[in-house]
Structure formats: structure tokens, C-alpha cells
PDB file of C-alpha atoms in Angstrom:
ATOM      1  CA  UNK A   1       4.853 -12.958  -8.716  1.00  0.00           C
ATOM      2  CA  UNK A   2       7.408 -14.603  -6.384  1.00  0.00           C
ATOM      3  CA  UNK A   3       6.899 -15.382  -2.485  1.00  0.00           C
ATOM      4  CA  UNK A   4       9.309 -12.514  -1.793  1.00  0.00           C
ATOM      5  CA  UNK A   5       6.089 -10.564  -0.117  1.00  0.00           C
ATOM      6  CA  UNK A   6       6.938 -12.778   2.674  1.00  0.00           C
ATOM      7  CA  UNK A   7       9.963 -11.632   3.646  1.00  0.00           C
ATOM      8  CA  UNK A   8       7.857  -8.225   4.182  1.00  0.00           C
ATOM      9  CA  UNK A   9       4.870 -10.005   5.673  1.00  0.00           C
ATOM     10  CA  UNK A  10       3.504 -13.480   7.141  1.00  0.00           C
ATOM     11  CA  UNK A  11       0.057 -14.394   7.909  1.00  0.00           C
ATOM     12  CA  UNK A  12      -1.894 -14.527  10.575  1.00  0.00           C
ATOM     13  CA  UNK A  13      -5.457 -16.568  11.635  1.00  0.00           C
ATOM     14  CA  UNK A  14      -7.307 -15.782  14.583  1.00  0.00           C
ATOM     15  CA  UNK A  15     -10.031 -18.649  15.559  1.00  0.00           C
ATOM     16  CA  UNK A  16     -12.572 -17.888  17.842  1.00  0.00           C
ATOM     17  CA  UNK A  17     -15.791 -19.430  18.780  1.00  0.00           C
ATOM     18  CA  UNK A  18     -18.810 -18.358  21.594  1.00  0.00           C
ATOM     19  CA  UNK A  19     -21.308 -20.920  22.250  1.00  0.00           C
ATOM     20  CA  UNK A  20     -24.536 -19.226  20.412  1.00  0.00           C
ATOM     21  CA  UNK A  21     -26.843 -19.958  23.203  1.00  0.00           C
ATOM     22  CA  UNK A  22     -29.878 -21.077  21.334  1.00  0.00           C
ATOM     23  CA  UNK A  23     -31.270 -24.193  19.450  1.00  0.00           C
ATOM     24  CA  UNK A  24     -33.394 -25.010  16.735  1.00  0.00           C
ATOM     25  CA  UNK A  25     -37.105 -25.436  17.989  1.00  0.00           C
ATOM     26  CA  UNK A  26     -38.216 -29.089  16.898  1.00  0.00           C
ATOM     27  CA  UNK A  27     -40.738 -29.256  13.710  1.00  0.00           C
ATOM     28  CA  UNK A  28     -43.071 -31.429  16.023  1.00  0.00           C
ATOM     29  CA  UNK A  29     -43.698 -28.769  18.415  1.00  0.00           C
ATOM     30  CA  UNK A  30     -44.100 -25.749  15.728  1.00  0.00           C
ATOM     31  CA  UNK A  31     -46.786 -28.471  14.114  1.00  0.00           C
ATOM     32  CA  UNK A  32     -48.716 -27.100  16.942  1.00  0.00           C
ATOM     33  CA  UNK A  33     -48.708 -23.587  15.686  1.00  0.00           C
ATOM     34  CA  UNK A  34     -49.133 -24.003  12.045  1.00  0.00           C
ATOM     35  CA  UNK A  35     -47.807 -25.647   8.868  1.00  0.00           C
ATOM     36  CA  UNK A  36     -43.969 -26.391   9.418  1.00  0.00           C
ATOM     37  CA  UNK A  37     -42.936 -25.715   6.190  1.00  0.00           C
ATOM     38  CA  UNK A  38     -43.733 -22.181   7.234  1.00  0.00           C
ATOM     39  CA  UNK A  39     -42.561 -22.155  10.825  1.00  0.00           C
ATOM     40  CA  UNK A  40     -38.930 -22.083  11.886  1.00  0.00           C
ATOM     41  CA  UNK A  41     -37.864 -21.253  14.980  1.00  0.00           C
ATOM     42  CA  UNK A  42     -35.100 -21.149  17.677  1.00  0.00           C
ATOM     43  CA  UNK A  43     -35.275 -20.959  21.191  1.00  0.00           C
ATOM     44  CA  UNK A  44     -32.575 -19.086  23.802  1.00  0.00           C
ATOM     45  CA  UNK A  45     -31.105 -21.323  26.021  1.00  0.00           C
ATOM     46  CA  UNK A  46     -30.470 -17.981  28.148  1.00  0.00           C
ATOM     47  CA  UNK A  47     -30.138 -14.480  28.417  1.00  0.00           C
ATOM     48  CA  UNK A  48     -28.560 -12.997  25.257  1.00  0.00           C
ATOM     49  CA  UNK A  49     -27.334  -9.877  26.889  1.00  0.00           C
ATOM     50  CA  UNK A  50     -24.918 -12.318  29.152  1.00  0.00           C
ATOM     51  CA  UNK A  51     -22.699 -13.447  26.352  1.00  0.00           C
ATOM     52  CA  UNK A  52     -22.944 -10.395  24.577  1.00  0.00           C
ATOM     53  CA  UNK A  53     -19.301  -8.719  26.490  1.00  0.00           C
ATOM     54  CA  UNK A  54     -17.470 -12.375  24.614  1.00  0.00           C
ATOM     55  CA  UNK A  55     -19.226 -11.834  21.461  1.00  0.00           C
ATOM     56  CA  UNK A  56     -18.068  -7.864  21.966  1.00  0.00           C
ATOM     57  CA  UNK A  57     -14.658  -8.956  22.837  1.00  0.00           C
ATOM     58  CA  UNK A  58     -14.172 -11.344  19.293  1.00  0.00           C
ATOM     59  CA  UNK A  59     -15.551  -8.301  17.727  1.00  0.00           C
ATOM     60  CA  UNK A  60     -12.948  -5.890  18.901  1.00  0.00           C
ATOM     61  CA  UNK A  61     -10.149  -8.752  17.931  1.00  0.00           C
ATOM     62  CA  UNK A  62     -11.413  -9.058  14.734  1.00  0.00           C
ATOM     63  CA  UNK A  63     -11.424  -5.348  13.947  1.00  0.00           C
ATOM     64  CA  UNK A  64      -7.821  -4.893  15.142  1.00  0.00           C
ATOM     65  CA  UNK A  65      -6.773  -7.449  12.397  1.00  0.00           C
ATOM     66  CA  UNK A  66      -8.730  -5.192   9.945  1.00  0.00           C
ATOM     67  CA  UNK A  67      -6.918  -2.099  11.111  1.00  0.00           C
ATOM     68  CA  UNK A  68      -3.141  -3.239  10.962  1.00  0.00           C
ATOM     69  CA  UNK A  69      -3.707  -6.445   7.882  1.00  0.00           C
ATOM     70  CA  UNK A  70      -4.792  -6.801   4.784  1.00  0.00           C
ATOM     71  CA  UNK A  71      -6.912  -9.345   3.035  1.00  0.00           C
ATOM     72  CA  UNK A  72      -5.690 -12.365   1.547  1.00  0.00           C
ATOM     73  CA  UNK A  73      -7.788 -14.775  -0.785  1.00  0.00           C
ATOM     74  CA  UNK A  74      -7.789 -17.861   1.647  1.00  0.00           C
ATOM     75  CA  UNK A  75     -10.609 -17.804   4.048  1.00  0.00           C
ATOM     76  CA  UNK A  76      -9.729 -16.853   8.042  1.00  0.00           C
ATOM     77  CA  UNK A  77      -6.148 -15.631   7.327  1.00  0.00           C
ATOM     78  CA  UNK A  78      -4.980 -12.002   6.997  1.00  0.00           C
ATOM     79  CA  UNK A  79      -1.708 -10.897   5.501  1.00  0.00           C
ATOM     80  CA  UNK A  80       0.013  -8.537   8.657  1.00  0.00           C
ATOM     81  CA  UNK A  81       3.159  -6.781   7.955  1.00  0.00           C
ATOM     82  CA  UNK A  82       6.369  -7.912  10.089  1.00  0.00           C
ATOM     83  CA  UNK A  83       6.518  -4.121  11.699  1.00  0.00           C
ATOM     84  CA  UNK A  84       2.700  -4.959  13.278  1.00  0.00           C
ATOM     85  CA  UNK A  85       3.092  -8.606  14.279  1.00  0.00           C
ATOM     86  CA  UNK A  86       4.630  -7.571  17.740  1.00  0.00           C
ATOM     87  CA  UNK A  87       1.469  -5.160  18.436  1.00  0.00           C
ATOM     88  CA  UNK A  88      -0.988  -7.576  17.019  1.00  0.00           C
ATOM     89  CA  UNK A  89       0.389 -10.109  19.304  1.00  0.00           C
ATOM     90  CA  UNK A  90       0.693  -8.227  21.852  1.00  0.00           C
ATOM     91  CA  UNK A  91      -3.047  -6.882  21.594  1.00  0.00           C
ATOM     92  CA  UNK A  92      -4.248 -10.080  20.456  1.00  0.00           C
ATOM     93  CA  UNK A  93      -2.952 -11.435  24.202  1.00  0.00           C
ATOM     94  CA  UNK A  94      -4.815  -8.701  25.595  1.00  0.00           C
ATOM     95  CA  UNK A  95      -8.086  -9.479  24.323  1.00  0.00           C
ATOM     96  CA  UNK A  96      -7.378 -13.200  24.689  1.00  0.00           C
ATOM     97  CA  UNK A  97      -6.855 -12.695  28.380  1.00  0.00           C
ATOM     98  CA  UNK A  98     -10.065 -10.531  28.802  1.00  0.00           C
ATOM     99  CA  UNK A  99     -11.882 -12.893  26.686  1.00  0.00           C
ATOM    100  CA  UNK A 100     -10.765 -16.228  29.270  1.00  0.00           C
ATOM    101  CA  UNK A 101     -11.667 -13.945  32.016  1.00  0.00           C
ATOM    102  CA  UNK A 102     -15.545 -13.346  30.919  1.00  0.00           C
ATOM    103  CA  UNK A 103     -15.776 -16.798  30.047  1.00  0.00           C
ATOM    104  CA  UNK A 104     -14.607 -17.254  33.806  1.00  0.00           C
ATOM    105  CA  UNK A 105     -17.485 -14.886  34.700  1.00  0.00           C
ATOM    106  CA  UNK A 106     -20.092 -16.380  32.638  1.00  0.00           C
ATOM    107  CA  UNK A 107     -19.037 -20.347  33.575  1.00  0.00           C
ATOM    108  CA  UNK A 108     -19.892 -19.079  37.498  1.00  0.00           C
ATOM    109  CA  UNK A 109     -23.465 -17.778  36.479  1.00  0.00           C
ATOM    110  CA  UNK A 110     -24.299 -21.060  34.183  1.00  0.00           C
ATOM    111  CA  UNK A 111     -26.337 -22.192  36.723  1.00  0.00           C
ATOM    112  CA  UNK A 112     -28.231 -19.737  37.304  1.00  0.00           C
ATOM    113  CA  UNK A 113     -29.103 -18.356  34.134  1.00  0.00           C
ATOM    114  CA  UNK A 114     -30.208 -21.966  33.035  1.00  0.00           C
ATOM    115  CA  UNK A 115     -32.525 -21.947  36.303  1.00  0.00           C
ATOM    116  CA  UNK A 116     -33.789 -18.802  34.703  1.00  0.00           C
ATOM    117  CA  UNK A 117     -34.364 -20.239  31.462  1.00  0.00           C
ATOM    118  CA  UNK A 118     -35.590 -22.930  32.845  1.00  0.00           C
ATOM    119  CA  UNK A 119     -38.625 -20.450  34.475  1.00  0.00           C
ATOM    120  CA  UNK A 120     -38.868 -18.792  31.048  1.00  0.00           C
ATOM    121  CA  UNK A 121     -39.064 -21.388  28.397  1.00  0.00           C
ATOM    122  CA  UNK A 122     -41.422 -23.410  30.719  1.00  0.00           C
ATOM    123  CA  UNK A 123     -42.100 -26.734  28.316  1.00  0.00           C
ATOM    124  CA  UNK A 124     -39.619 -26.136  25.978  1.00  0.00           C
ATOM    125  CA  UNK A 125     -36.969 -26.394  28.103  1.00  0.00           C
ATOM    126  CA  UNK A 126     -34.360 -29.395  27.894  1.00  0.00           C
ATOM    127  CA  UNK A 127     -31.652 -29.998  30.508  1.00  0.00           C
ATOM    128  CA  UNK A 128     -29.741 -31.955  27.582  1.00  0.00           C
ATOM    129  CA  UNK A 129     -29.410 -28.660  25.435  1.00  0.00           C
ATOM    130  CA  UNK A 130     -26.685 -27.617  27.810  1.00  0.00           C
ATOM    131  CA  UNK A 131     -23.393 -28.382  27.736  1.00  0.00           C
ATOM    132  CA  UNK A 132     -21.883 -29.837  31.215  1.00  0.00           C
ATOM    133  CA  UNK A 133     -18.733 -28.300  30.546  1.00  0.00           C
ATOM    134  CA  UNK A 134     -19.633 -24.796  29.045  1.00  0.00           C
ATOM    135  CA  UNK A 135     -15.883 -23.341  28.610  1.00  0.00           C
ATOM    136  CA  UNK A 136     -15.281 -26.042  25.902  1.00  0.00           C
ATOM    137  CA  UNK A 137     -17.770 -23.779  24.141  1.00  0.00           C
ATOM    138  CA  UNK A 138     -15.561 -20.642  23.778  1.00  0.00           C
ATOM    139  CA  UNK A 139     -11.995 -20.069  22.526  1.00  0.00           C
ATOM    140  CA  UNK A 140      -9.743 -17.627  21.455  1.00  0.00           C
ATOM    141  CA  UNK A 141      -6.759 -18.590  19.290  1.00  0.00           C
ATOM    142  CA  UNK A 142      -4.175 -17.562  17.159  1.00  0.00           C
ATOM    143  CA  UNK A 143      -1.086 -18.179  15.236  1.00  0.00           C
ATOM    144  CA  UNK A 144       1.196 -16.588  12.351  1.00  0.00           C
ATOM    145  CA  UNK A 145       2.006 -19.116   9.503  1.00  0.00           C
ATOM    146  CA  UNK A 146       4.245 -18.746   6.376  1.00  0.00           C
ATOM    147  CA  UNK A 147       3.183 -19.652   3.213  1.00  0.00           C
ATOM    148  CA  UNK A 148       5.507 -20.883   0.226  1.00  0.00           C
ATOM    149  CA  UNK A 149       5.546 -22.625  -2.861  1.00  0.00           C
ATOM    150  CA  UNK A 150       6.105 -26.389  -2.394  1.00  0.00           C
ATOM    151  CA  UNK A 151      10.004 -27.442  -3.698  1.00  0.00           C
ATOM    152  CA  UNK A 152      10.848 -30.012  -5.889  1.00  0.00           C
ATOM    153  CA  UNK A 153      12.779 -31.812  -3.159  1.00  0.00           C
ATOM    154  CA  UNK A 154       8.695 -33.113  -1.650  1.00  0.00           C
ATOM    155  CA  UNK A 155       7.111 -35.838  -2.788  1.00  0.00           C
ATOM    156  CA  UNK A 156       5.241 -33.952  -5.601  1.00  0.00           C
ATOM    157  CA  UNK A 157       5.326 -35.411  -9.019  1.00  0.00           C
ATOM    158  CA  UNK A 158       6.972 -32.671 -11.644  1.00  0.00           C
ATOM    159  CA  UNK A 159       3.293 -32.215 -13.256  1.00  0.00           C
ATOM    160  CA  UNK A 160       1.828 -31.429  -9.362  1.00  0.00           C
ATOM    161  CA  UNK A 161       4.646 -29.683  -8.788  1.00  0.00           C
ATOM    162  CA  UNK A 162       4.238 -27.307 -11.620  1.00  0.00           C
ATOM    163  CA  UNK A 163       0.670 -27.196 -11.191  1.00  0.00           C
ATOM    164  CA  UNK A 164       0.880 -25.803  -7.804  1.00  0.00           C
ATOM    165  CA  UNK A 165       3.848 -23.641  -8.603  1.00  0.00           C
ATOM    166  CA  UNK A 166       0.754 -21.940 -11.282  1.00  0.00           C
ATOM    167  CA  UNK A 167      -1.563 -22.187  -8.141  1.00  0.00           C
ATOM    168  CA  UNK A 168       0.785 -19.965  -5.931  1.00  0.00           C
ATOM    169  CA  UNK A 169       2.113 -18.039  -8.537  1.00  0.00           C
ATOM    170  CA  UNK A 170      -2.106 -17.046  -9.106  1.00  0.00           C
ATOM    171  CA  UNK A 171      -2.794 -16.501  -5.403  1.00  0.00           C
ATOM    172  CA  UNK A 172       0.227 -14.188  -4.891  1.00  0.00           C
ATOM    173  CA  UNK A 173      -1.122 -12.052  -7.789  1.00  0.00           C
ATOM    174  CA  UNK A 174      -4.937 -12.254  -6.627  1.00  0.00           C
ATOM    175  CA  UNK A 175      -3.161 -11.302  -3.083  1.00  0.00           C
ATOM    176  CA  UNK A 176      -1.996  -8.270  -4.647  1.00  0.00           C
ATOM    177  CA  UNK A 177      -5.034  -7.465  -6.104  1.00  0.00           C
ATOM    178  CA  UNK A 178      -6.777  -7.495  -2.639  1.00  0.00           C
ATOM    179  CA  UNK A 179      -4.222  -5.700  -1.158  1.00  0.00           C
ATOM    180  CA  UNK A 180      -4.027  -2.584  -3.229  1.00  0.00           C
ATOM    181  CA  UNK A 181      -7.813  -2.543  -3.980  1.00  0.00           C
ATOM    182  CA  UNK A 182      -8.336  -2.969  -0.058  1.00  0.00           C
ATOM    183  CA  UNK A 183      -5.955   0.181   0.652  1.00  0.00           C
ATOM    184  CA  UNK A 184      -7.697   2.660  -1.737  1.00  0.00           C
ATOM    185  CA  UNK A 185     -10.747   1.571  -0.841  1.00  0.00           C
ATOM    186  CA  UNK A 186      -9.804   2.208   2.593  1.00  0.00           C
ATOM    187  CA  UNK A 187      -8.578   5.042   1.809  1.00  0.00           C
ATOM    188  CA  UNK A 188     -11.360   6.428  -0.215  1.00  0.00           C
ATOM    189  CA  UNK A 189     -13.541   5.669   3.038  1.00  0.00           C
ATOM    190  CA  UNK A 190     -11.461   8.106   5.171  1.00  0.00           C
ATOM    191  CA  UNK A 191     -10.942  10.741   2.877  1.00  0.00           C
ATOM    192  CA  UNK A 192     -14.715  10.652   1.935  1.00  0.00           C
ATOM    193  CA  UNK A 193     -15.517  10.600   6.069  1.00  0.00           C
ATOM    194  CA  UNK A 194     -12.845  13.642   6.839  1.00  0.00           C
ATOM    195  CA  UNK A 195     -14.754  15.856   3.812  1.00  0.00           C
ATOM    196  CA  UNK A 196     -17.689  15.007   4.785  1.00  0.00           C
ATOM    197  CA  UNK A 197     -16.742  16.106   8.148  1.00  0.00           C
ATOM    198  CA  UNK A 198     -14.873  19.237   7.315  1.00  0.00           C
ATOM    199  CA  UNK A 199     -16.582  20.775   4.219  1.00  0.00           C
ATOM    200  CA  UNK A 200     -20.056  19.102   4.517  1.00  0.00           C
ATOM    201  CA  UNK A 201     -23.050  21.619   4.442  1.00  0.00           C
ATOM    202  CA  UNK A 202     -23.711  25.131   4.207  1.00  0.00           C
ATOM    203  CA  UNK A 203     -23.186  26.679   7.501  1.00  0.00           C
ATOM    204  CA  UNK A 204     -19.480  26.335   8.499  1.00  0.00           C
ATOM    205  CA  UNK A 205     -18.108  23.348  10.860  1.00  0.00           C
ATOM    206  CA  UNK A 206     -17.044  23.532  13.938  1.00  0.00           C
ATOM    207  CA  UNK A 207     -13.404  21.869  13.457  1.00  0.00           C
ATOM    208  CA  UNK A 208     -12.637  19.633  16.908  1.00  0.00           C
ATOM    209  CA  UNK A 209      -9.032  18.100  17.133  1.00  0.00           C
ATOM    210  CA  UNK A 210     -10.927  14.446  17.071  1.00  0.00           C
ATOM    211  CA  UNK A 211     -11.614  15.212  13.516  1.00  0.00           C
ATOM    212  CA  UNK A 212      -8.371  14.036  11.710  1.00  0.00           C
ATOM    213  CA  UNK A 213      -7.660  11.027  14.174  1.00  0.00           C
ATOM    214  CA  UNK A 214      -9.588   8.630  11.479  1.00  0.00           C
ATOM    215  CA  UNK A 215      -7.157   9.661   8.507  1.00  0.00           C
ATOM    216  CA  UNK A 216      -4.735  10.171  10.456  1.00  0.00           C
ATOM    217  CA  UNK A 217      -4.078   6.713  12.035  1.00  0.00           C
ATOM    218  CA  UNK A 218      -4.713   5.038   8.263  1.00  0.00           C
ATOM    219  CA  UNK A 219      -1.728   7.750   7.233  1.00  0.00           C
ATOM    220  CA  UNK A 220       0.564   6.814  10.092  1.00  0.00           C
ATOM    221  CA  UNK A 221       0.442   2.873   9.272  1.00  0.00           C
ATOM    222  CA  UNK A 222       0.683   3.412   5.660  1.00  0.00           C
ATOM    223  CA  UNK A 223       3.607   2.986   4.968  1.00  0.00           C
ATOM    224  CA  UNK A 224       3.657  -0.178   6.724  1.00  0.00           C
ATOM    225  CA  UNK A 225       0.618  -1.584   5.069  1.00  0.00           C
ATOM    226  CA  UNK A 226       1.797  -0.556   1.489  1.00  0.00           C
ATOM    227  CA  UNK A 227       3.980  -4.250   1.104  1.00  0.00           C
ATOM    228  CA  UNK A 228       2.876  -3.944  -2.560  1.00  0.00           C
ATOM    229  CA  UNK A 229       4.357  -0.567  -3.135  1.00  0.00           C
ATOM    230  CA  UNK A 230       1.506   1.287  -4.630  1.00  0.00           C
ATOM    231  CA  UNK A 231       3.335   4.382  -6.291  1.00  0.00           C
ATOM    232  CA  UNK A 232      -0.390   5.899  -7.386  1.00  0.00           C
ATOM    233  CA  UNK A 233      -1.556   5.604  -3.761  1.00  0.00           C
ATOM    234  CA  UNK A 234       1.456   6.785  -2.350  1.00  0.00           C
ATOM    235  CA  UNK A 235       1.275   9.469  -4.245  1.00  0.00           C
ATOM    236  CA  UNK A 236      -2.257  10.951  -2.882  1.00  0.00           C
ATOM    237  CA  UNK A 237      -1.798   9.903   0.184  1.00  0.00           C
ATOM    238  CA  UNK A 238       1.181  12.570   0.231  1.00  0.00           C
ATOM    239  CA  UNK A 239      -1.460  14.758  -1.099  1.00  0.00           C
ATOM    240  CA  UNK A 240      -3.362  13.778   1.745  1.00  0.00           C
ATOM    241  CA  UNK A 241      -0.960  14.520   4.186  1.00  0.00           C
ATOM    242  CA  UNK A 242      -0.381  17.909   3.301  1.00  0.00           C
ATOM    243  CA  UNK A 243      -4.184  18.725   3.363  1.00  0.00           C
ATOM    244  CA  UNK A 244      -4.343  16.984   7.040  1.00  0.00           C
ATOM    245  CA  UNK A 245      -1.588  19.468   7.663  1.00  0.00           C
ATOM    246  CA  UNK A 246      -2.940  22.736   6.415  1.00  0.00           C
ATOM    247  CA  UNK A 247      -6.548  21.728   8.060  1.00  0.00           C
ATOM    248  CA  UNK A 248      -4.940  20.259  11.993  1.00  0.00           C
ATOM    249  CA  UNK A 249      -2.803  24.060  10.964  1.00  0.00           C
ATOM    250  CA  UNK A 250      -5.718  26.547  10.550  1.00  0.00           C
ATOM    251  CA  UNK A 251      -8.554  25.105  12.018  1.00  0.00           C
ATOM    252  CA  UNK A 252     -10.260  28.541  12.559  1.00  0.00           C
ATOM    253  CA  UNK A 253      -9.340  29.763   9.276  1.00  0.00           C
ATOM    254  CA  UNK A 254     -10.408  26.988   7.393  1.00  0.00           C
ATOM    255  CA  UNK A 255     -13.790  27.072   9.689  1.00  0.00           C
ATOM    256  CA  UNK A 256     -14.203  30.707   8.750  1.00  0.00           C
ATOM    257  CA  UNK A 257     -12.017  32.123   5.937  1.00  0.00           C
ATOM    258  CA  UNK A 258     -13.989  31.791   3.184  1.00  0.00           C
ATOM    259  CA  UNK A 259     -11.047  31.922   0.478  1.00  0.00           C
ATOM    260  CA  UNK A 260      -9.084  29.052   2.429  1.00  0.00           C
ATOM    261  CA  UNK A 261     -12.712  26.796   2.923  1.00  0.00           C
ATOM    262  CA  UNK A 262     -13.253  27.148  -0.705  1.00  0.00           C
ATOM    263  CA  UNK A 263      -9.368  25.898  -1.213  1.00  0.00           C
ATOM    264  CA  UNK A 264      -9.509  22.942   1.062  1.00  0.00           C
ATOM    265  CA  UNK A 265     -13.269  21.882  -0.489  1.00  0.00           C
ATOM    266  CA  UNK A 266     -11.792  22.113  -3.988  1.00  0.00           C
ATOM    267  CA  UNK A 267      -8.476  19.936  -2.762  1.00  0.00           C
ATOM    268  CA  UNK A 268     -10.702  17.577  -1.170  1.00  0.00           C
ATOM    269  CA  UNK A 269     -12.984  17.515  -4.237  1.00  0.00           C
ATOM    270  CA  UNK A 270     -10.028  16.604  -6.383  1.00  0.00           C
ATOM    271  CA  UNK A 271      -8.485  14.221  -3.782  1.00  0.00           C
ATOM    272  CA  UNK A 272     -11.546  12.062  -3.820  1.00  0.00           C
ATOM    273  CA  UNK A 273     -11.734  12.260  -8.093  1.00  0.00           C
ATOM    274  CA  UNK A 274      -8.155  10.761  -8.091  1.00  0.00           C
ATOM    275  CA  UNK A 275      -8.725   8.384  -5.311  1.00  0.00           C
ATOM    276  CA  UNK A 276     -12.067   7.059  -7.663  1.00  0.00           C
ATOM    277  CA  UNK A 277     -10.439   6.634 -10.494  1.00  0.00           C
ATOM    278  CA  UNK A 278      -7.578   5.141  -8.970  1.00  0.00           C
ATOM    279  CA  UNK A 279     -10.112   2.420  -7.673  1.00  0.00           C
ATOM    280  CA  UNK A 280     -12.194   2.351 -10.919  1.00  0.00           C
ATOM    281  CA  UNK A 281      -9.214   1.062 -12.657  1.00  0.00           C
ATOM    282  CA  UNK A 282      -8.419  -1.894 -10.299  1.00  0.00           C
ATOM    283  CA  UNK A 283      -8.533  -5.182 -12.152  1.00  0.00           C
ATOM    284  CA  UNK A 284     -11.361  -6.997 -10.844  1.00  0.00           C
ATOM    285  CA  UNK A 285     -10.292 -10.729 -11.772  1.00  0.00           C
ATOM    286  CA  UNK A 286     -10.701 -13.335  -8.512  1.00  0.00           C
ATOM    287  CA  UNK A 287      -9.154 -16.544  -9.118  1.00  0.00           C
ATOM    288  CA  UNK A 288     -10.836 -19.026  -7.255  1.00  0.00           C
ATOM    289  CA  UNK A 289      -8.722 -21.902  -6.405  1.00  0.00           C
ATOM    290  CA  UNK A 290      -9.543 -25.175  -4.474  1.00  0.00           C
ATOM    291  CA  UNK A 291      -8.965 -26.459  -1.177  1.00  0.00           C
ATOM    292  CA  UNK A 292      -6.559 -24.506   1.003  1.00  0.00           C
ATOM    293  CA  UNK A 293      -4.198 -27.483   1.344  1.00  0.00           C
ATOM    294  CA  UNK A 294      -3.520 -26.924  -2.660  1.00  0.00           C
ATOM    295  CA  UNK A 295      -2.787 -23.449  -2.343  1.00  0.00           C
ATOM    296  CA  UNK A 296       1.048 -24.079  -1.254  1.00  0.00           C
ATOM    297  CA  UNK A 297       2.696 -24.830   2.125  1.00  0.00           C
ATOM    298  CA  UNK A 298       1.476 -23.520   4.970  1.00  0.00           C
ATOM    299  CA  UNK A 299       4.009 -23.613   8.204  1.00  0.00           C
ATOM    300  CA  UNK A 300       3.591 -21.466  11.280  1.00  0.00           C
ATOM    301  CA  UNK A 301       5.686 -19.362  12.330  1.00  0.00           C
ATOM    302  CA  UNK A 302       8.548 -19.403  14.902  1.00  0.00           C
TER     303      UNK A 302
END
């Protein structure tokens, strides 16, 4: 596979980090309590609840990049398709900016929730187990970056060169793999919820307008998200589609019609036996390469 996916897509790796607010307890003090081979323990260094709004924050960033990207085989990047990098960005800034703005809020009550800890851990508590300058402790970061196959014109050798030519050649391929296999199985999820939802139990379901906004968003950025062309998918999510349509159409008469219910549970029940199979026959080969730096050139992107 060439790096033509590329022209359709870059990468993107978001690096955060929230100071954990704990430490290791030392062995010599759990020798008090028992045999330290069976004793581990950590201490807070303060409330938990007061950095849990950052930890929320990096959450909500993270699942963003699950919603709009796909995976891709090297560790902390995701591959986002050029139609989403705007709104990623542009979300991305959002969250970075409430993110600095806790961090703000937290760095003004350091004091005093250390003078709190200070009352609560009592002899276990160490004045060097806190940073002086807490914001070096959090960030929020990202950048898009390009990846290609080094060219002859570096200073590669023509055996590296060809070697890592193989390695790129591999991780496009296992980046297809995770693509497509990440799509159906997102898709699966949806499909499986919106059933579940619709034709689940006896009595019939109450059918609220909220119902469809799951499947719905994951049909919307489909086509988008589809940079390896998956015909089969593509396919049922058509299928999909038109089932969305016919339930968001005739809510009360799939609710209480028993000859339409019985029509939609059967299309639903076939919809999830395609979308199974379709996953069951996903390769299920990972290449496993080395470092990152031997996996082609990363640049960022302008």
C-alpha cells in the first residue's frame, strides 16, 4: 500500500499530563504494619475530588479523538481525516483553554489543600512531595504530523532504505487493518445499542427522538471516516440508513403496529448477522514493528 492515504488524512497526537497527586508510601514505614513484601501502599498528597474536573477535561479530549479518528498502529497518534482536522482543532482549543483555566483554579487552592493534607496525613506528610511550581505538572498539547516513506535522496544506505520502505509499506497495511476493523466494530456497537433500544423486550418501547442520535452521528461522519473505502460497510450502513429512516418515520407505528415491529426486528436481526460476519472475516495479523523513529518520517504539519 502506498502513502496516498495521506493525501485523505494526516495524523494527529494529543499529549496530556495531570499531576496524579499521590506517592508511593516508603517500605520502612509499612514495616510497621506487616511484612513489606505484602504491603504496598500510596498516600494522597490531597483531595482527589479537586483534580478530578482536569482529569474529566483530558477525558472528554480524548474521546473526541475517538469520535472523529481512527486508530493507527503507533502508540499516542490517531489517523483524523482532512474534513475533521478544522473541528478537532477547533475543539481541541476549546478543551485546551478550559483545561489552562482549572489548572488556574487549582494552582490558587495549592496551598490550602496541602494545609489540609497536611492535617490529614498527620506523620506521613512531607513538604518535599510537592512540587513548588505545580502548573509544570499539567499540560495539554497537540499537533498534526505527516508521515511518509523516507526517499532515497537521505542519508539511508539502499539496504536501510529498502528495509524501511518494507517497514512503511507493513504499517500502511496494518493501518488499514485497524481502520476498517475499528469502523465495523464501531458500527456493530451502535447498531447492537439502537436494537437493543428499539426492539428489546416484550412489552413495546416507548420510541423518544434521543433514540437514533447514537447511530445517527456515526452515519453522518461516515463517509468521512471511510478513507479506506470499505464497499461491504458501505453497503450496510446504507441499509442502516434506510432502517434509521423508516424508525425516526413511524415511531408510533413501529412502537405499536405489530406487522411493522416484527419488520424492523427482523431487519435489525439481519443487519447485525451481516455486520458479524463482516467483522468475523477481518484479518487479524498485527505487525509489530520497532521503535517509532523506524517506522518512516514523521513531520508536522503546516
Amino acid at each position: 500500500m502506498s502513502n496516498d492515504i495521506f493525501k485523505k488524512a494526516c495524523l494527529v497526537q494529543l499529549a496530556t499530563s495531570c499531576w496524579t497527586g499521590a506517592k508511593d508510601i516508603k517500605q520502612s514505614l509499612m514495616g510497621n504494619l506487616g511484612n513489606t513484601e505484602w504491603l504496598k501502599g500510596k498516600k494522597l498528597l490531597v483531595n482527589p475530588e479537586v483534580l478530578s474536573p482536569l482529569k474529566a477535561t483530558i477525558q472528554m479530549a480524548r474521546k473526541l479523538l475517538q469520535r472523529y479518528a481512527l486508530p493507527f498502529p503507533i502508540s499516542g497518534l490517531h489517523l483524523v481525516p482532512k474534513e475533521s482536522i478544522d473541528e478537532i482543532d477547533n475543539r481541541l482549543e476549546m478543551f485546551q483553554s478550559d483545561f489552562m483555566n482549572k489548572v488556574s483554579s487549582f494552582a490558587e487552592f495549592y496551598a490550602e489543600a496541602r494545609e489540609e493534607a497536611k492535617t490529614a496525613l498527620g506523620e506521613l506528610f512531607n513538604d518535599t512531595d510537592y512540587p513548588q511550581d505545580i502548573r509544570t505538572k499539567f499540560k495539554f498539547e497537540w499537533r498534526f504530523l505527516l508521515l511518509d516513506v523516507p526517499t532515497k535522496a537521505t542519508f539511508l544506505s539502499p539496504e536501510t532504505y529498502q528495509r524501511e520502505k518494507e517497514k512503511f509499506q507493513d504499517l500502511m497495511a496494518e493501518t488499514r487493518e485497524l481502520a476498517i476493523a475499528a469502523l465495523r466494530e464501531e458500527f456493530s456497537e451502535v447498531i447492537t445499542h439502537l436494537s437493543d433500544k428499539v426492539t428489546g423486550g416484550d412489552k413495546p418501547k416507548i420510541l423518544r427522538s434521543n433514540m437514533t442520535n447514537r447511530v445517527n452521528e456515526f452515519l453522518d461522519g461516515f463517509s468521512d471516516r471511510n478513507l479506506f473505502d470499505d464497499e461491504k460497510l458501505s453497503a450496510l450502513v446504507n441499509e442502516a440508513k434506510t432502517l434509521v429512516k423508516t424508525i425516526n418515520g413511524n415511531p408510533y407505528a413501529v412502537q405499536y403496529n405489530d406487522v411493522l415491529r416484527q419488520k424492523v426486528t427482523q431487519d435489525f436481526s439481519n443487519l447485525k448477522t451481516a455486520i458479524d460476519a463482516a467483522i468475523e472475516e477481518m484479518p487479524r495479523r498485527r505487525i509489530h514493528l520497532d521503535a517509532a523513529a523506524d517506522r518512516g518520517n514523521l513531520q508536522e504539519a503546516a
